Short mmCIF file of C-alpha atoms in Angstrom, two decimals:
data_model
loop_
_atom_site.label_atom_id
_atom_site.label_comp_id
_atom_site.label_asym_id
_atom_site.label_seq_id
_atom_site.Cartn_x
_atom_site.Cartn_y
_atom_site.Cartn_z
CA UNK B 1 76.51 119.61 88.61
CA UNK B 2 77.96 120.37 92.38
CA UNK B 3 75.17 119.89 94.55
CA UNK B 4 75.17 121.60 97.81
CA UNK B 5 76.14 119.03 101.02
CA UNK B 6 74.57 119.18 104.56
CA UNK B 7 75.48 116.77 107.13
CA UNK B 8 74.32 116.45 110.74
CA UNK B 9 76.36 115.56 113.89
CA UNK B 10 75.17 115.71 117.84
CA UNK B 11 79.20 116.81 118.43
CA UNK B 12 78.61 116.19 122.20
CA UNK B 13 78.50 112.34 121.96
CA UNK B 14 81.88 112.78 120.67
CA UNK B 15 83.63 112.45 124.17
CA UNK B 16 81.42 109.65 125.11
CA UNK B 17 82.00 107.38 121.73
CA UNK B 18 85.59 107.58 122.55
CA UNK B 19 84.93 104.93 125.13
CA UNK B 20 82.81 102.62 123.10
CA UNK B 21 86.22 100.26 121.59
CA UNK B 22 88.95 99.94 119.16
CA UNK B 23 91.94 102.25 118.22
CA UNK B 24 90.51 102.85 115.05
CA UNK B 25 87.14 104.26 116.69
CA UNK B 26 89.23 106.77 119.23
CA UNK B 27 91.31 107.85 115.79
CA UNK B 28 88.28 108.74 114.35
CA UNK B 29 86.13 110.51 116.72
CA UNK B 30 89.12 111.86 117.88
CA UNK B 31 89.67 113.67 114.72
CA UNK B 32 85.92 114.69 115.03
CA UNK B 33 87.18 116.44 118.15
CA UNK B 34 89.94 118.38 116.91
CA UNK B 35 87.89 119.69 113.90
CA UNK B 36 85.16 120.90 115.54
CA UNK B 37 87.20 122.03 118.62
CA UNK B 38 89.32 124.18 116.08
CA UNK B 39 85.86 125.66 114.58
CA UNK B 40 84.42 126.31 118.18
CA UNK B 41 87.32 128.28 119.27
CA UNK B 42 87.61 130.29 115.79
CA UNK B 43 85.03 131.73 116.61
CA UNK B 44 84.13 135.56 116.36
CA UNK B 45 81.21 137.53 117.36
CA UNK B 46 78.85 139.13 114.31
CA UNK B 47 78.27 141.96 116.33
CA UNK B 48 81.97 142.50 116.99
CA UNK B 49 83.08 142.06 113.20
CA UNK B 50 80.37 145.08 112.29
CA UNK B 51 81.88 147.08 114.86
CA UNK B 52 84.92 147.12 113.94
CA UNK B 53 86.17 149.57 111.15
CA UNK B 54 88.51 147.42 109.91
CA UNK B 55 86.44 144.36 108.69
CA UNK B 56 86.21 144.18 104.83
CA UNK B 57 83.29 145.64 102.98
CA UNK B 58 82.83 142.21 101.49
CA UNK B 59 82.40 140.02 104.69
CA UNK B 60 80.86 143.05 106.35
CA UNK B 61 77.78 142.83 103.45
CA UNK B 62 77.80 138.99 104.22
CA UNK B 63 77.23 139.21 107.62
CA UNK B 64 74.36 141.66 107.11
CA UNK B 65 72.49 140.13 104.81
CA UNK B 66 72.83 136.60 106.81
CA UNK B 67 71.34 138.88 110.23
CA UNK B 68 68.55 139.61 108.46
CA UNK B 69 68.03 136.26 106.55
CA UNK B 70 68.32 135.12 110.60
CA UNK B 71 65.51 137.62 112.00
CA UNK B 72 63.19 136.14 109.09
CA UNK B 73 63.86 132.97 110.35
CA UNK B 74 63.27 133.57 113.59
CA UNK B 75 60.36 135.76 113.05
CA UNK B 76 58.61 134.82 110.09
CA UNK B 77 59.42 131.08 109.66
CA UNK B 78 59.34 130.28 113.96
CA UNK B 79 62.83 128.25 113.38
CA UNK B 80 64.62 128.09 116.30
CA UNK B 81 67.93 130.74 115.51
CA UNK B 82 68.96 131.32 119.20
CA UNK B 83 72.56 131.86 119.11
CA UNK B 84 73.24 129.32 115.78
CA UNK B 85 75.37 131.67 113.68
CA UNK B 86 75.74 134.92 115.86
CA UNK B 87 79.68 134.08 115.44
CA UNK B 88 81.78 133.76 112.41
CA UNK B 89 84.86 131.50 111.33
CA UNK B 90 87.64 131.58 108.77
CA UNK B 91 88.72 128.27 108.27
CA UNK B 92 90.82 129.58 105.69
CA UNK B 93 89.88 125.99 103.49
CA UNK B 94 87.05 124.81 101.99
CA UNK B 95 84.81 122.80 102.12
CA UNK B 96 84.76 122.47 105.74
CA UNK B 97 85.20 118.66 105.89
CA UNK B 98 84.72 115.84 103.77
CA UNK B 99 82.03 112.99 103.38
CA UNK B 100 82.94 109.50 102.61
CA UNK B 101 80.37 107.31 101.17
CA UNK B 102 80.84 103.92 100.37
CA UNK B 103 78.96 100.72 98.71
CA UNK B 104 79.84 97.24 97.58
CA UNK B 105 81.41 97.22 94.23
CA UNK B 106 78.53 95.18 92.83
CA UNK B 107 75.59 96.97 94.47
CA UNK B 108 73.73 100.24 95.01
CA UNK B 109 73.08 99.77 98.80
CA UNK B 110 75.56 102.09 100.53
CA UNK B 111 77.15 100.98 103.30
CA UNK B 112 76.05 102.82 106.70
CA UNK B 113 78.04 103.19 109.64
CA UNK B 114 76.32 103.72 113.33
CA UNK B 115 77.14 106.40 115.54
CA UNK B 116 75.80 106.64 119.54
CA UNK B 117 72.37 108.11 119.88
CA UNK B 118 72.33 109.72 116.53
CA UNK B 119 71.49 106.31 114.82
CA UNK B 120 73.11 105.44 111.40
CA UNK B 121 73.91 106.91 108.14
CA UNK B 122 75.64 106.28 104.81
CA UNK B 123 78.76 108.54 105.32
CA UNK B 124 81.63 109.18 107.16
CA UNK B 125 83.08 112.71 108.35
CA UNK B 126 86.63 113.87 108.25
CA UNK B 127 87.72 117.55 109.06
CA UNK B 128 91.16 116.14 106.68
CA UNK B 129 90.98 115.55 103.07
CA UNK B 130 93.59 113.11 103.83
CA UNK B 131 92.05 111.38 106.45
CA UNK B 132 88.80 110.63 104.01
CA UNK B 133 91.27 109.73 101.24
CA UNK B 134 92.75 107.55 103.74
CA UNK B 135 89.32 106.00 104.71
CA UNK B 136 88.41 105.71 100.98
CA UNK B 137 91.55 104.20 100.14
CA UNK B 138 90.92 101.09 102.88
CA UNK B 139 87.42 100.76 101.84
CA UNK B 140 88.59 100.22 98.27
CA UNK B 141 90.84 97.53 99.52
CA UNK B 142 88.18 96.11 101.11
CA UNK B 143 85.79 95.87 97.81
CA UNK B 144 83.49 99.04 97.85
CA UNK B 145 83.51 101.94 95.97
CA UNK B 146 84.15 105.19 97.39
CA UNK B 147 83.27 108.92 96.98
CA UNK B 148 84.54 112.12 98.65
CA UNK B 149 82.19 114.79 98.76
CA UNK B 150 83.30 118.47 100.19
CA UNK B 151 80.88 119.69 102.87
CA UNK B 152 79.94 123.56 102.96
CA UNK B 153 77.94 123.42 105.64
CA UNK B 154 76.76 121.21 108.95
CA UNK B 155 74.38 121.31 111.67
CA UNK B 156 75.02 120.26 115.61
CA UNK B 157 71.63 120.34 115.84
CA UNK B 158 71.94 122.59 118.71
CA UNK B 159 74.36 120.83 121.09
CA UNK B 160 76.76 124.06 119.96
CA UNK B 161 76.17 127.41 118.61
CA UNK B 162 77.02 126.78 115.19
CA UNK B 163 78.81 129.65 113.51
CA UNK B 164 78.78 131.02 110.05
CA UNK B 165 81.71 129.84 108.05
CA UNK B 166 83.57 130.83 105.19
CA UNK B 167 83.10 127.89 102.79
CA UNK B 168 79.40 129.34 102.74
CA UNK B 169 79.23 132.55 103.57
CA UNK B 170 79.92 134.51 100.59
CA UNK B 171 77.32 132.36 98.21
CA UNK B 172 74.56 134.27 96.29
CA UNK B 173 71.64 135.94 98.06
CA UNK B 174 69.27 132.35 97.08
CA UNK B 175 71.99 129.97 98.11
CA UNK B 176 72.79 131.62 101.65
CA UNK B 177 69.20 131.94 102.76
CA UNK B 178 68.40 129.16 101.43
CA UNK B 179 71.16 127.07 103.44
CA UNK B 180 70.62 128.53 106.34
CA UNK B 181 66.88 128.01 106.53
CA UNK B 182 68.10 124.03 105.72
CA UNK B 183 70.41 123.73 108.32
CA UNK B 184 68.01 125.69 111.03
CA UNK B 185 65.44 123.09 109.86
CA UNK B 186 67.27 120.39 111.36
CA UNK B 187 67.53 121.59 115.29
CA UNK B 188 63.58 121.52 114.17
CA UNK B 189 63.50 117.96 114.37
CA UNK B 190 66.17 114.78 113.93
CA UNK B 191 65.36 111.42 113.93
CA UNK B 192 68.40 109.21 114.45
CA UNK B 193 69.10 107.10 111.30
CA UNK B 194 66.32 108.30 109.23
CA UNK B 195 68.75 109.90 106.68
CA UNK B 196 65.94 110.77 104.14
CA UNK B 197 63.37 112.19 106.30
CA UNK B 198 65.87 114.73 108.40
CA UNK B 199 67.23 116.03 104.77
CA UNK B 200 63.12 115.87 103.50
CA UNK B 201 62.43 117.68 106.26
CA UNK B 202 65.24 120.24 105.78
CA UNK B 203 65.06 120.67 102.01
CA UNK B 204 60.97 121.29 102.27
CA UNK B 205 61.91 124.08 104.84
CA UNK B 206 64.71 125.31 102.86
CA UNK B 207 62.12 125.45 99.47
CA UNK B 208 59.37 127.22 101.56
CA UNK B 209 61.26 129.50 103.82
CA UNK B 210 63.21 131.09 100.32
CA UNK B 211 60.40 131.34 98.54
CA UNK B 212 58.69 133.45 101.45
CA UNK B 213 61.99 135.10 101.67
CA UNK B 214 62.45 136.22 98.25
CA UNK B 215 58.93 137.69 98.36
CA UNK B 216 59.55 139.69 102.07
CA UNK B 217 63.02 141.42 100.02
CA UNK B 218 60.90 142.37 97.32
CA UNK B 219 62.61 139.64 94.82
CA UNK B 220 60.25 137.50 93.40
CA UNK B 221 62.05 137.69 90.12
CA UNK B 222 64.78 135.65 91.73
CA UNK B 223 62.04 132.94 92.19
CA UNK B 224 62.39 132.32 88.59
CA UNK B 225 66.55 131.29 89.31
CA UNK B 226 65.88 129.33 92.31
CA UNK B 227 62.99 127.13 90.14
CA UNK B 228 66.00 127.12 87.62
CA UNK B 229 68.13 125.05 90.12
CA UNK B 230 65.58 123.22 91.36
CA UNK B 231 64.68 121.82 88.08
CA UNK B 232 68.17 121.01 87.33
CA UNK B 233 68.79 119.47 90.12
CA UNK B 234 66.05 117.33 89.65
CA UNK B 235 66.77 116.60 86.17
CA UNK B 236 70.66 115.63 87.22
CA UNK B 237 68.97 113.09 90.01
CA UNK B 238 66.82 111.54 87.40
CA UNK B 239 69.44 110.81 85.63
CA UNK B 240 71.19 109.13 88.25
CA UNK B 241 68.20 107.33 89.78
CA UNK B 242 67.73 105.70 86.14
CA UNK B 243 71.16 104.73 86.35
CA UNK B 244 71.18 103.35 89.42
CA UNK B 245 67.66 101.57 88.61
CA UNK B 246 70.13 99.86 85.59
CA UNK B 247 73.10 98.70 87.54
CA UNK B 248 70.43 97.26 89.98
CA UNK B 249 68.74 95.28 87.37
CA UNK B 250 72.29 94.35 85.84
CA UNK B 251 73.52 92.94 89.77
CA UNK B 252 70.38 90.78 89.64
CA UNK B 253 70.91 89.16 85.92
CA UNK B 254 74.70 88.39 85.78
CA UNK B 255 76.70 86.68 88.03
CA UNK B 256 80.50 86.83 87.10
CA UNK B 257 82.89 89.59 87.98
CA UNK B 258 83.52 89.71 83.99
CA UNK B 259 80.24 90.45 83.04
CA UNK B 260 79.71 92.28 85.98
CA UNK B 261 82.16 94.88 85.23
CA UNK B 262 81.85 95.11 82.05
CA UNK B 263 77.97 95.51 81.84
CA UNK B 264 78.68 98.61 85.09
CA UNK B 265 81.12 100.68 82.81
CA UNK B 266 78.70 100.42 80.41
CA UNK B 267 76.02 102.07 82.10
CA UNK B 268 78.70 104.13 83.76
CA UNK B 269 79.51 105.60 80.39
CA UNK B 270 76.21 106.10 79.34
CA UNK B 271 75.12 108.17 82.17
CA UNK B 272 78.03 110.71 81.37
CA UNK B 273 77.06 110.50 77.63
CA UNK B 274 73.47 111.49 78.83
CA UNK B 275 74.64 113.79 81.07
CA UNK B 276 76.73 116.08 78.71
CA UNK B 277 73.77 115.85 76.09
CA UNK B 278 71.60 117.33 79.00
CA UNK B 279 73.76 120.07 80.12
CA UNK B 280 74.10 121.20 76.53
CA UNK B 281 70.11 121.73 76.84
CA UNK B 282 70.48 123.25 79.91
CA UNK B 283 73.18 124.50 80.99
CA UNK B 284 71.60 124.85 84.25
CA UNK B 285 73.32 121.52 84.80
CA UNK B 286 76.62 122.78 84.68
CA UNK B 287 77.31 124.95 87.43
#
């Protein structure tokens, strides 16, 4: 079950970090640079796009329904919209960069990596599939296991006026409104390094504000498919979380890379076996 991915970077530190040592740190912020420098200067005006004749009918419903989503927000829900999303990008990809995340190949701690001001977090960000693969790839060598996860959608937290993208734009009425609200939530508040309170934060905003939303539209009967979701997402992280409670208690007992191994693909397998029985009870966990 694909779960939607947020991520949050203060871009402006970006110049600054350059200086802070190493090739390999310039290579990467550097690619930061280029990524979001080819975003920012994508950019097109909403209120051109409607005006002109020639937009499709498809993006042009997209954009409408995200301006009003936006006037709820800033209206209804007090989130701070300013000019976040007023402009609109093509990146003619998706997703709109990639996540690597990373832990020891014998524990469920991920690895975090600190970033200037905006404190530390258990991912890295790449605008280039390669680049994460990359990344991934010398991580591996280095004894951790990896994962690449496509991000939709990311915040600046304000530092830039974030525009509406393509790798997002054209989901379902719930999942637009919802995301937005999430990522609006963030220029909220941001505490550097506190992973799981910014994304708390976010997702409890995200939950409330669609709920309200769906009501305002005169939808309340697509309540019923965003509890859907919800519940399946929940079920799919239960799953994991008992899995990961396993491996944890497997780390402690044994000792040798054998056993060690061997006892992880066990659980490994089981989760998928679990998994599949799931989504065949609710298929909810499938999409």
């Amino acid at each position: 079950m694909p779960l939607r991915t947020g991520m949050c970077f203060p871009w402006i530190l970006i110049s600054a970090a350059l200086f802070l040592g190493g090739c390999q740190s310039v290579a990467y912020y550097s690619q930061l640079a280029r990524g979001q420098w080819e975003i920012l200067s994508g950019r097109q005006p909403v209120a051109d796009l409607l005006a002109d004749e020639d937009t499709e009918a498809s993006l042009r419903e997209q954009l409408l329904y995200a301006d009003r989503v936006l006037q709820f927000a800033r209206e209804s829900l007090a989130l701070p919209v300013g000019d976040t999303y007023s402009s609109y990008v093509d990146l003619r990809r998706s997703p709109a960069l990639w996540a690597v995340y990373a832990a020891p190949r014998f524990s469920v701690k991920p690895h975090t990596w600190c970033f200037p001001i905006a404190g530390c977090a258990p991912y890295r960000g790449y605008f280039s599939r390669a680049d994460a693969e990359a990344f991934a790839g010398e991580m591996k060598e280095a004894g951790y296991d990896t994962y690449i996860a496509g991000v939709r959608a990311y915040s600046t937290l304000g530092w830039f006026s974030d525009p509406l993208l393509n790798t997002f734009l054209y989901d379902d009425d719930i999942d637009l409104a919802a995301l937005l609200f999430h990522e609006l939530a963030h220029q909220v508040a941001y505490v550097p390094g506190e992973t799981d309170f910014n994304e708390g934060l976010a997702s409890f905003v995200e939950r409330e504000g669609t709920h309200r939303w769906m009501h305002h539209i005169g939808r309340p009967e697509l309540l019923e498919e965003q509890a859907r979701r919800q519940a399946a997402r929940r079920a799919f992280v239960a799953l994991v979380a008992e899995a990961r409670q396993e491996l944890r208690a497997l780390y402690e007992r044994e000792s040798g890379a054998a056993a060690l191994s061997q006892g992880k693909a066990a659980i490994l397998g089981a989760l998928q076996t679990r998994f599949r029985n799931a989504a065949e009870d609710s298929p909810a966990l499938q999409n």
